[in-house]
Amino acid sequence: MSRYKPYPTYKESGAEWLGRIPEHWALKPFKACIDFQEGPGIMAADFREEGIPLLRVSGVQGRWASLDGCNFLDPIKVAKKWSHFRLNIDDLLISASASMGTVCEVAADTEGAIAYTGLIRLRGRPGVMVKPYVRAQVVSSVFAIQIEFFKAGSTIQHFGPTHLSQMLVVCPPIDEQQSITAYIDRETARIDGLVMKKNRFIELLREKRQALITHAVTKGLNPKVTMKNSGVGWLGEVPEHWETKRVAAMFREVIRPGQADLPVLSISIHSGISDDELSAEERDRKVSLIEDREKYKRVCPGDLAYNMMRAWQGGFGAVAVDGLVSPAYVVAERRAEFCTEYVELLLRTPMAIEEMRRFSRGIADFRMRLYWEAFRDVVLLSPPVEEQQAIIETIKREGMRIDALVSKTECSISLLKERRSALITAAVTGQIDLREAV
């Protein structure tokens, strides 16, 4: 904030969480500057197939309210009981529950809808506070600080009109509110544009990584190598000296009893198999831990393990450590000398995932299973072992380089978002003077 100048004179606000404010500003009750109303208590029994849209908390994402996935209410009942809850263009909505503190605006396509319980409508009082300044106030850190103050010592995550009626807002003259928010809008638009470009750069890096993996495991590293038709639809042309083999020629299914002293591992569709014990939090999210570890399947280094229900999403892993996996997983050990990690990389390519889907059975996506009896007939590539090793090393090396770029870009995005937040808070609390900012 060093590029901005402060106001000439300040005074104590009287609020410890705020400190000093410009001398001609005022600290006022929230309710004196902003009208607010929580959505009515509507029951599921009130829902209809069509009628007046009921905006849910899930519709408060991004800048504009969305009616995607909304319910509907009987227009006659709305007219009798809830007409004063209908939304107008330019209303602000703040989520008071699931995504606490999320703010969005009502546009033409959501005008006339009813806001559900858990959403609070905000309207600046005419002549006291303009809408853009209301928005800036409720996305600032001083608003969040007050919310946290009211939540202190409480297990509830919801705040409502009772809390808002006890809160305070910093209120400059109307003309300053307009100049402040005009500058905030320009600067945040610029920052948001940079964030968007950086997020797109990250997407491109991840696409590049996947393209690198796919090309390396199916075409090799030598761009001058002679190619041949593999005879396998999903593989297409492959290096002339590479072989194709059925899974059954490369692996055999094994069921080894578990051991009490081994860690429980899991397979992610994003990162393969873990190499250490799951944390309690991860177990809660991913698996239910069976008390008797002997009921698990034991895995050994070099094994290929997969989640039958997630194989069509890339749920394969090359095992690197002794451990245990769910009884619902398939475990296969190598029949010959080759790199299981190469097979994992191949099986996690987009074309392989589509092939696994073709071999899976089930009446719906969430019921699809890839049984060993089907998987054993899948045809895979088998390059010479030394090429498999070179491919793995190249992918690791390039992957680390790309990961470093992603990490650096993510850090840059975090700093931009921090700067955005700091600018808004500094502006609405009068730490910086934006009256003549351009």
GROMACS .gro file of C-alpha atoms in nm:
model
  438
    1MET     CA    1   0.000   0.000   0.000
    2SER     CA    2   0.306   0.228  -0.009
    3ARG     CA    3   0.196   0.385  -0.339
    4TYR     CA    4  -0.111   0.536  -0.172
    5LYS     CA    5  -0.118   0.837   0.058
    6PRO     CA    6  -0.317   0.851   0.384
    7TYR     CA    7  -0.582   1.108   0.474
    8PRO     CA    8  -0.451   1.435   0.627
    9THR     CA    9  -0.613   1.384   0.969
   10TYR     CA   10  -0.754   1.089   1.162
   11LYS     CA   11  -0.953   1.023   1.477
   12GLU     CA   12  -0.999   0.722   1.702
   13SER     CA   13  -1.295   0.511   1.592
   14GLY     CA   14  -1.360   0.373   1.938
   15ALA     CA   15  -1.350   0.017   1.804
   16GLU     CA   16  -1.041  -0.183   1.900
   17TRP     CA   17  -1.065  -0.402   1.588
   18LEU     CA   18  -1.068  -0.095   1.362
   19GLY     CA   19  -0.836   0.169   1.507
   20ARG     CA   20  -0.826   0.516   1.352
   21ILE     CA   21  -1.049   0.643   1.070
   22PRO     CA   22  -1.046   0.970   0.870
   23GLU     CA   23  -1.164   1.261   1.082
   24HIS     CA   24  -1.473   1.335   0.870
   25TRP     CA   25  -1.586   0.969   0.848
   26ALA     CA   26  -1.830   0.802   1.089
   27LEU     CA   27  -1.856   0.459   1.246
   28LYS     CA   28  -2.224   0.368   1.240
   29PRO     CA   29  -2.446   0.070   1.324
   30PHE     CA   30  -2.477  -0.170   1.030
   31LYS     CA   31  -2.856  -0.138   1.045
   32ALA     CA   32  -2.835   0.243   1.013
   33CYS     CA   33  -2.662   0.213   0.675
   34ILE     CA   34  -2.778  -0.117   0.527
   35ASP     CA   35  -3.124  -0.277   0.520
   36PHE     CA   36  -3.107  -0.656   0.552
   37GLN     CA   37  -3.353  -0.942   0.543
   38GLU     CA   38  -3.298  -1.317   0.568
   39GLY     CA   39  -3.486  -1.551   0.336
   40PRO     CA   40  -3.804  -1.709   0.479
   41GLY     CA   41  -3.818  -2.048   0.647
   42ILE     CA   42  -3.948  -2.257   0.359
   43MET     CA   43  -3.998  -2.633   0.397
   44ALA     CA   44  -3.936  -2.904   0.137
   45ALA     CA   45  -4.312  -2.967   0.135
   46ASP     CA   46  -4.350  -2.623  -0.027
   47PHE     CA   47  -4.142  -2.720  -0.333
   48ARG     CA   48  -4.317  -2.751  -0.670
   49GLU     CA   49  -4.214  -2.868  -1.017
   50GLU     CA   50  -4.254  -2.515  -1.154
   51GLY     CA   51  -4.344  -2.167  -1.037
   52ILE     CA   52  -4.144  -1.894  -0.861
   53PRO     CA   53  -3.772  -1.984  -0.841
   54LEU     CA   54  -3.624  -2.040  -0.495
   55LEU     CA   55  -3.259  -1.934  -0.494
   56ARG     CA   56  -3.049  -2.171  -0.284
   57VAL     CA   57  -2.720  -2.110  -0.102
   58SER     CA   58  -2.545  -2.311  -0.376
   59GLY     CA   59  -2.652  -2.039  -0.622
   60VAL     CA   60  -2.435  -1.781  -0.448
   61GLN     CA   61  -2.108  -1.830  -0.635
   62GLY     CA   62  -1.912  -1.580  -0.837
   63ARG     CA   63  -2.033  -1.226  -0.889
   64TRP     CA   64  -2.390  -1.307  -0.997
   65ALA     CA   65  -2.658  -1.517  -0.829
   66SER     CA   66  -2.746  -1.833  -1.023
   67LEU     CA   67  -3.073  -2.028  -1.040
   68ASP     CA   68  -2.898  -2.350  -1.147
   69GLY     CA   69  -3.045  -2.640  -0.948
   70CYS     CA   70  -3.309  -2.419  -0.786
   71ASN     CA   71  -3.645  -2.536  -0.650
   72PHE     CA   72  -3.979  -2.372  -0.726
   73LEU     CA   73  -4.268  -2.236  -0.519
   74ASP     CA   74  -4.640  -2.200  -0.579
   75PRO     CA   75  -4.699  -1.844  -0.715
   76ILE     CA   76  -5.027  -1.811  -0.521
   77LYS     CA   77  -4.857  -1.901  -0.193
   78VAL     CA   78  -4.570  -1.663  -0.270
   79ALA     CA   79  -4.819  -1.380  -0.333
   80LYS     CA   80  -4.991  -1.449  -0.001
   81LYS     CA   81  -4.693  -1.517   0.228
   82TRP     CA   82  -4.358  -1.426   0.074
   83SER     CA   83  -4.404  -1.149  -0.183
   84HIS     CA   84  -4.192  -0.909   0.026
   85PHE     CA   85  -3.900  -1.155  -0.003
   86ARG     CA   86  -3.883  -1.134  -0.384
   87LEU     CA   87  -3.549  -1.014  -0.517
   88ASN     CA   88  -3.489  -0.699  -0.719
   89ILE     CA   89  -3.215  -0.626  -0.970
   90ASP     CA   90  -2.907  -0.490  -0.791
   91ASP     CA   91  -2.991  -0.654  -0.458
   92LEU     CA   92  -2.687  -0.798  -0.284
   93LEU     CA   93  -2.701  -1.143  -0.128
   94ILE     CA   94  -2.467  -1.275   0.137
   95SER     CA   95  -2.443  -1.639   0.235
   96ALA     CA   96  -2.476  -1.682   0.609
   97SER     CA   97  -2.413  -2.056   0.627
   98ALA     CA   98  -2.241  -2.304   0.395
   99SER     CA   99  -2.009  -2.061   0.218
  100MET     CA  100  -2.015  -1.798   0.491
  101GLY     CA  101  -1.944  -1.446   0.377
  102THR     CA  102  -1.985  -1.516   0.003
  103VAL     CA  103  -2.146  -1.215  -0.167
  104CYS     CA  104  -2.318  -1.191  -0.505
  105GLU     CA  105  -2.551  -0.961  -0.696
  106VAL     CA  106  -2.899  -1.015  -0.839
  107ALA     CA  107  -2.920  -0.973  -1.217
  108ALA     CA  108  -3.221  -0.966  -1.450
  109ASP     CA  109  -3.238  -1.346  -1.480
  110THR     CA  110  -3.283  -1.389  -1.102
  111GLU     CA  111  -3.514  -1.092  -1.043
  112GLY     CA  112  -3.838  -1.198  -0.877
  113ALA     CA  113  -3.693  -1.514  -0.721
  114ILE     CA  114  -3.715  -1.584  -0.348
  115ALA     CA  115  -3.394  -1.618  -0.145
  116TYR     CA  116  -3.386  -1.933   0.068
  117THR     CA  117  -3.309  -1.941   0.440
  118GLY     CA  118  -2.934  -1.896   0.483
  119LEU     CA  119  -2.923  -1.608   0.236
  120ILE     CA  120  -2.950  -1.247   0.353
  121ARG     CA  121  -3.053  -0.968   0.118
  122LEU     CA  122  -2.861  -0.641   0.159
  123ARG     CA  123  -2.967  -0.299   0.033
  124GLY     CA  124  -2.782   0.024   0.103
  125ARG     CA  125  -3.003   0.290   0.257
  126PRO     CA  126  -3.071   0.572   0.007
  127GLY     CA  127  -2.853   0.873   0.073
  128VAL     CA  128  -2.646   0.681   0.330
  129MET     CA  129  -2.458   0.401   0.150
  130VAL     CA  130  -2.434   0.310  -0.218
  131LYS     CA  131  -2.452  -0.053  -0.332
  132PRO     CA  132  -2.089  -0.088  -0.449
  133TYR     CA  133  -1.970   0.038  -0.110
  134VAL     CA  134  -2.201  -0.207   0.070
  135ARG     CA  135  -2.038  -0.487  -0.129
  136ALA     CA  136  -1.689  -0.359  -0.051
  137GLN     CA  137  -1.774  -0.342   0.320
  138VAL     CA  138  -1.901  -0.699   0.345
  139VAL     CA  139  -1.608  -0.851   0.153
  140SER     CA  140  -1.352  -0.661   0.363
  141SER     CA  141  -1.156  -0.822   0.644
  142VAL     CA  142  -1.312  -0.591   0.906
  143PHE     CA  143  -1.652  -0.746   0.832
  144ALA     CA  144  -1.501  -1.095   0.867
  145ILE     CA  145  -1.334  -0.992   1.195
  146GLN     CA  146  -1.669  -0.893   1.340
  147ILE     CA  147  -1.832  -1.217   1.225
  148GLU     CA  148  -1.553  -1.416   1.393
  149PHE     CA  149  -1.602  -1.208   1.709
  150PHE     CA  150  -1.969  -1.307   1.726
  151LYS     CA  151  -1.882  -1.671   1.658
  152ALA     CA  152  -1.615  -1.681   1.932
  153GLY     CA  153  -1.689  -1.956   2.183
  154SER     CA  154  -1.979  -2.083   1.973
  155THR     CA  155  -2.006  -2.403   1.773
  156ILE     CA  156  -2.254  -2.251   1.524
  157GLN     CA  157  -2.128  -2.156   1.180
  158HIS     CA  158  -2.437  -1.958   1.084
  159PHE     CA  159  -2.483  -1.585   1.137
  160GLY     CA  160  -2.801  -1.390   1.077
  161PRO     CA  161  -2.987  -1.061   1.118
  162THR     CA  162  -2.934  -1.069   1.495
  163HIS     CA  163  -2.558  -1.054   1.444
  164LEU     CA  164  -2.578  -0.792   1.169
  165SER     CA  165  -2.788  -0.566   1.390
  166GLN     CA  166  -2.499  -0.557   1.640
  167MET     CA  167  -2.228  -0.487   1.383
  168LEU     CA  168  -2.069  -0.159   1.279
  169VAL     CA  169  -1.967  -0.017   0.942
  170VAL     CA  170  -1.736   0.265   0.842
  171CYS     CA  171  -1.938   0.531   0.659
  172PRO     CA  172  -1.768   0.805   0.452
  173PRO     CA  173  -1.966   1.074   0.267
  174ILE     CA  174  -2.156   0.947  -0.040
  175ASP     CA  175  -1.926   1.118  -0.291
  176GLU     CA  176  -1.623   0.949  -0.135
  177GLN     CA  177  -1.799   0.613  -0.136
  178GLN     CA  178  -1.843   0.653  -0.510
  179SER     CA  179  -1.482   0.753  -0.578
  180ILE     CA  180  -1.353   0.474  -0.351
  181THR     CA  181  -1.562   0.202  -0.517
  182ALA     CA  182  -1.485   0.330  -0.868
  183TYR     CA  183  -1.114   0.289  -0.794
  184ILE     CA  184  -1.167  -0.048  -0.624
  185ASP     CA  185  -1.362  -0.171  -0.928
  186ARG     CA  186  -1.084  -0.067  -1.168
  187GLU     CA  187  -0.805  -0.219  -0.959
  188THR     CA  188  -0.985  -0.542  -0.872
  189ALA     CA  189  -1.081  -0.589  -1.239
  190ARG     CA  190  -0.713  -0.554  -1.330
  191ILE     CA  191  -0.608  -0.798  -1.056
  192ASP     CA  192  -0.884  -1.044  -1.147
  193GLY     CA  193  -0.765  -1.030  -1.508
  194LEU     CA  194  -0.412  -1.120  -1.400
  195VAL     CA  195  -0.542  -1.403  -1.181
  196MET     CA  196  -0.745  -1.538  -1.473
  197LYS     CA  197  -0.438  -1.536  -1.700
  198LYS     CA  198  -0.228  -1.710  -1.437
  199ASN     CA  199  -0.496  -1.974  -1.378
  200ARG     CA  200  -0.507  -2.035  -1.752
  201PHE     CA  201  -0.128  -2.069  -1.753
  202ILE     CA  202  -0.157  -2.336  -1.482
  203GLU     CA  203  -0.420  -2.519  -1.689
  204LEU     CA  204  -0.187  -2.512  -1.990
  205LEU     CA  205   0.103  -2.642  -1.781
  206ARG     CA  206  -0.108  -2.933  -1.656
  207GLU     CA  207  -0.227  -3.005  -2.008
  208LYS     CA  208   0.136  -3.000  -2.121
  209ARG     CA  209   0.230  -3.246  -1.847
  210GLN     CA  210  -0.047  -3.485  -1.949
  211ALA     CA  211   0.045  -3.453  -2.317
  212LEU     CA  212   0.409  -3.527  -2.229
  213ILE     CA  213   0.312  -3.838  -2.033
  214THR     CA  214   0.075  -3.963  -2.301
  215HIS     CA  215   0.329  -3.915  -2.580
  216ALA     CA  216   0.618  -4.065  -2.384
  217VAL     CA  217   0.436  -4.383  -2.275
  218THR     CA  218   0.279  -4.449  -2.617
  219LYS     CA  219   0.534  -4.313  -2.866
  220GLY     CA  220   0.862  -4.317  -2.671
  221LEU     CA  221   1.130  -4.050  -2.642
  222ASN     CA  222   1.298  -4.083  -2.982
  223PRO     CA  223   1.118  -3.861  -3.238
  224LYS     CA  224   1.299  -4.038  -3.526
  225VAL     CA  225   1.195  -4.393  -3.434
  226THR     CA  226   1.016  -4.598  -3.699
  227MET     CA  227   0.650  -4.652  -3.612
  228LYS     CA  228   0.414  -4.942  -3.679
  229ASN     CA  229   0.044  -5.006  -3.643
  230SER     CA  230  -0.006  -5.164  -3.302
  231GLY     CA  231  -0.323  -5.343  -3.411
  232VAL     CA  232  -0.487  -5.213  -3.094
  233GLY     CA  233  -0.745  -4.942  -3.153
  234TRP     CA  234  -0.676  -4.724  -2.849
  235LEU     CA  235  -0.296  -4.743  -2.891
  236GLY     CA  236  -0.271  -4.656  -3.260
  237GLU     CA  237   0.083  -4.635  -3.400
  238VAL     CA  238   0.368  -4.729  -3.168
  239PRO     CA  239   0.747  -4.767  -3.200
  240GLU     CA  240   0.833  -5.057  -3.429
  241HIS     CA  241   1.038  -5.246  -3.170
  242TRP     CA  242   0.777  -5.222  -2.890
  243GLU     CA  243   0.560  -5.521  -2.806
  244THR     CA  244   0.193  -5.542  -2.713
  245LYS     CA  245   0.082  -5.786  -2.445
  246ARG     CA  246  -0.234  -5.882  -2.264
  247VAL     CA  247  -0.241  -5.787  -1.897
  248ALA     CA  248  -0.262  -6.159  -1.815
  249ALA     CA  249   0.081  -6.208  -1.976
  250MET     CA  250   0.230  -5.935  -1.758
  251PHE     CA  251   0.050  -5.980  -1.424
  252ARG     CA  252  -0.136  -6.238  -1.221
  253GLU     CA  253  -0.392  -6.159  -0.954
  254VAL     CA  254  -0.282  -6.235  -0.598
  255ILE     CA  255  -0.464  -6.230  -0.266
  256ARG     CA  256  -0.218  -6.214   0.021
  257PRO     CA  257  -0.347  -6.198   0.381
  258GLY     CA  258  -0.288  -5.872   0.566
  259GLN     CA  259  -0.045  -5.819   0.854
  260ALA     CA  260  -0.115  -5.612   1.164
  261ASP     CA  261   0.212  -5.415   1.146
  262LEU     CA  262   0.171  -5.285   0.789
  263PRO     CA  263   0.033  -4.941   0.691
  264VAL     CA  264  -0.303  -4.904   0.519
  265LEU     CA  265  -0.257  -4.745   0.175
  266SER     CA  266  -0.511  -4.596  -0.065
  267ILE     CA  267  -0.529  -4.523  -0.437
  268SER     CA  268  -0.610  -4.178  -0.572
  269ILE     CA  269  -0.731  -4.113  -0.925
  270HIS     CA  270  -0.501  -3.809  -0.922
  271SER     CA  271  -0.177  -3.937  -0.770
  272GLY     CA  272  -0.178  -4.317  -0.769
  273ILE     CA  273  -0.114  -4.522  -0.456
  274SER     CA  274   0.005  -4.366  -0.130
  275ASP     CA  275   0.332  -4.481   0.023
  276ASP     CA  276   0.243  -4.437   0.390
  277GLU     CA  277  -0.043  -4.473   0.638
  278LEU     CA  278  -0.354  -4.266   0.582
  279SER     CA  279  -0.420  -3.990   0.836
  280ALA     CA  280  -0.741  -4.003   1.041
  281GLU     CA  281  -0.885  -3.720   0.831
  282GLU     CA  282  -0.804  -3.898   0.504
  283ARG     CA  283  -0.960  -4.219   0.635
  284ASP     CA  284  -1.278  -4.030   0.718
  285ARG     CA  285  -1.289  -3.892   0.364
  286LYS     CA  286  -1.174  -4.194   0.166
  287VAL     CA  287  -1.220  -4.524   0.343
  288SER     CA  288  -1.373  -4.685   0.648
  289LEU     CA  289  -1.091  -4.846   0.843
  290ILE     CA  290  -1.147  -5.211   0.929
  291GLU     CA  291  -1.024  -5.291   1.279
  292ASP     CA  292  -0.878  -5.631   1.184
  293ARG     CA  293  -0.591  -5.555   0.947
  294GLU     CA  294  -0.561  -5.921   0.850
  295LYS     CA  295  -0.878  -5.871   0.646
  296TYR     CA  296  -0.692  -5.633   0.414
  297LYS     CA  297  -0.492  -5.742   0.110
  298ARG     CA  298  -0.115  -5.718   0.136
  299VAL     CA  299   0.076  -5.541  -0.141
  300CYS     CA  300   0.447  -5.559  -0.217
  301PRO     CA  301   0.683  -5.333  -0.416
  302GLY     CA  302   0.634  -5.389  -0.790
  303ASP     CA  303   0.267  -5.488  -0.758
  304LEU     CA  304  -0.006  -5.314  -0.954
  305ALA     CA  305  -0.316  -5.233  -0.748
  306TYR     CA  306  -0.639  -5.076  -0.859
  307ASN     CA  307  -0.972  -4.970  -0.722
  308MET     CA  308  -1.234  -5.167  -0.913
  309MET     CA  309  -1.489  -4.884  -0.882
  310ARG     CA  310  -1.249  -4.608  -0.989
  311ALA     CA  311  -1.042  -4.784  -1.256
  312TRP     CA  312  -1.243  -4.611  -1.530
  313GLN     CA  313  -1.124  -4.282  -1.375
  314GLY     CA  314  -0.756  -4.377  -1.353
  315GLY     CA  315  -0.758  -4.539  -1.008
  316PHE     CA  316  -0.437  -4.743  -1.058
  317GLY     CA  317  -0.116  -4.744  -0.857
  318ALA     CA  318   0.232  -4.897  -0.882
  319VAL     CA  319   0.319  -5.015  -0.531
  320ALA     CA  320   0.648  -4.885  -0.388
  321VAL     CA  321   0.629  -5.010  -0.026
  322ASP     CA  322   0.497  -5.306   0.170
  323GLY     CA  323   0.148  -5.228   0.290
  324LEU     CA  324  -0.221  -5.310   0.296
  325VAL     CA  325  -0.506  -5.211   0.067
  326SER     CA  326  -0.882  -5.248   0.083
  327PRO     CA  327  -1.027  -5.594   0.024
  328ALA     CA  328  -1.225  -5.429  -0.257
  329TYR     CA  329  -0.905  -5.351  -0.451
  330VAL     CA  330  -0.747  -5.582  -0.707
  331VAL     CA  331  -0.380  -5.666  -0.651
  332ALA     CA  332  -0.163  -5.810  -0.928
  333GLU     CA  333   0.204  -5.913  -0.916
  334ARG     CA  334   0.446  -5.907  -1.207
  335ARG     CA  335   0.504  -6.221  -1.411
  336ALA     CA  336   0.823  -6.082  -1.567
  337GLU     CA  337   1.082  -5.808  -1.520
  338PHE     CA  338   0.946  -5.467  -1.618
  339CYS     CA  339   0.858  -5.133  -1.455
  340THR     CA  340   0.513  -5.134  -1.298
  341GLU     CA  341   0.540  -4.756  -1.271
  342TYR     CA  342   0.545  -4.738  -1.651
  343VAL     CA  343   0.225  -4.945  -1.663
  344GLU     CA  344   0.061  -4.712  -1.412
  345LEU     CA  345   0.152  -4.408  -1.624
  346LEU     CA  346   0.010  -4.580  -1.932
  347LEU     CA  347  -0.312  -4.679  -1.755
  348ARG     CA  348  -0.370  -4.323  -1.636
  349THR     CA  349  -0.363  -4.168  -1.986
  350PRO     CA  350  -0.697  -4.041  -2.125
  351MET     CA  351  -0.712  -4.314  -2.392
  352ALA     CA  352  -0.643  -4.590  -2.140
  353ILE     CA  353  -0.906  -4.454  -1.903
  354GLU     CA  354  -1.160  -4.471  -2.186
  355GLU     CA  355  -1.051  -4.829  -2.256
  356MET     CA  356  -1.095  -4.919  -1.886
  357ARG     CA  357  -1.443  -4.772  -1.903
  358ARG     CA  358  -1.520  -4.997  -2.200
  359PHE     CA  359  -1.411  -5.305  -2.006
  360SER     CA  360  -1.596  -5.204  -1.686
  361ARG     CA  361  -1.944  -5.327  -1.603
  362GLY     CA  362  -2.229  -5.148  -1.426
  363ILE     CA  363  -2.565  -4.982  -1.484
  364ALA     CA  364  -2.441  -4.633  -1.389
  365ASP     CA  365  -2.107  -4.454  -1.355
  366PHE     CA  366  -2.100  -4.483  -0.976
  367ARG     CA  367  -2.161  -4.860  -1.006
  368MET     CA  368  -1.902  -4.929  -1.277
  369ARG     CA  369  -1.650  -5.197  -1.180
  370LEU     CA  370  -1.345  -5.332  -1.360
  371TYR     CA  371  -1.318  -5.697  -1.259
  372TRP     CA  372  -0.992  -5.886  -1.295
  373GLU     CA  373  -1.155  -6.128  -1.539
  374ALA     CA  374  -1.211  -5.836  -1.778
  375PHE     CA  375  -0.894  -5.640  -1.701
  376ARG     CA  376  -0.670  -5.940  -1.773
  377ASP     CA  377  -0.776  -5.922  -2.139
  378VAL     CA  378  -0.678  -5.557  -2.187
  379VAL     CA  379  -0.383  -5.516  -2.427
  380LEU     CA  380  -0.098  -5.292  -2.308
  381LEU     CA  381   0.233  -5.173  -2.448
  382SER     CA  382   0.559  -5.331  -2.338
  383PRO     CA  383   0.870  -5.135  -2.443
  384PRO     CA  384   1.218  -5.266  -2.353
  385VAL     CA  385   1.283  -5.225  -1.980
  386GLU     CA  386   1.563  -4.971  -2.030
  387GLU     CA  387   1.324  -4.754  -2.233
  388GLN     CA  388   1.059  -4.786  -1.964
  389GLN     CA  389   1.312  -4.660  -1.710
  390ALA     CA  390   1.417  -4.370  -1.934
  391ILE     CA  391   1.053  -4.274  -1.990
  392ILE     CA  392   0.985  -4.277  -1.615
  393GLU     CA  393   1.291  -4.062  -1.542
  394THR     CA  394   1.204  -3.813  -1.816
  395ILE     CA  395   0.846  -3.780  -1.692
  396LYS     CA  396   0.966  -3.733  -1.333
  397ARG     CA  397   1.221  -3.471  -1.434
  398GLU     CA  398   0.982  -3.275  -1.655
  399GLY     CA  399   0.703  -3.321  -1.402
  400MET     CA  400   0.916  -3.163  -1.128
  401ARG     CA  401   0.994  -2.870  -1.356
  402ILE     CA  402   0.626  -2.818  -1.437
  403ASP     CA  403   0.528  -2.861  -1.071
  404ALA     CA  404   0.777  -2.589  -0.976
  405LEU     CA  405   0.624  -2.353  -1.233
  406VAL     CA  406   0.272  -2.435  -1.110
  407SER     CA  407   0.377  -2.377  -0.750
  408LYS     CA  408   0.542  -2.046  -0.837
  409THR     CA  409   0.233  -1.933  -1.029
  410GLU     CA  410  -0.001  -2.040  -0.748
  411CYS     CA  411   0.209  -1.839  -0.505
  412SER     CA  412   0.181  -1.539  -0.736
  413ILE     CA  413  -0.198  -1.583  -0.748
  414SER     CA  414  -0.214  -1.597  -0.367
  415LEU     CA  415  -0.017  -1.272  -0.344
  416LEU     CA  416  -0.248  -1.104  -0.596
  417LYS     CA  417  -0.553  -1.215  -0.399
  418GLU     CA  418  -0.396  -1.090  -0.077
  419ARG     CA  419  -0.325  -0.758  -0.245
  420ARG     CA  420  -0.685  -0.740  -0.369
  421SER     CA  421  -0.822  -0.807  -0.021
  422ALA     CA  422  -0.580  -0.563   0.143
  423LEU     CA  423  -0.672  -0.290  -0.106
  424ILE     CA  424  -1.045  -0.327  -0.037
  425THR     CA  425  -0.997  -0.328   0.341
  426ALA     CA  426  -0.758  -0.031   0.335
  427ALA     CA  427  -0.999   0.163   0.113
  428VAL     CA  428  -1.317   0.106   0.315
  429THR     CA  429  -1.146   0.176   0.647
  430GLY     CA  430  -0.981   0.497   0.529
  431GLN     CA  431  -0.622   0.380   0.561
  432ILE     CA  432  -0.561   0.518   0.211
  433ASP     CA  433  -0.699   0.832   0.044
  434LEU     CA  434  -0.850   0.751  -0.296
  435ARG     CA  435  -1.037   1.075  -0.356
  436GLU     CA  436  -0.797   1.179  -0.631
  437ALA     CA  437  -0.672   0.834  -0.733
  438VAL     CA  438  -0.669   0.758  -1.104
   0.00000   0.00000   0.00000
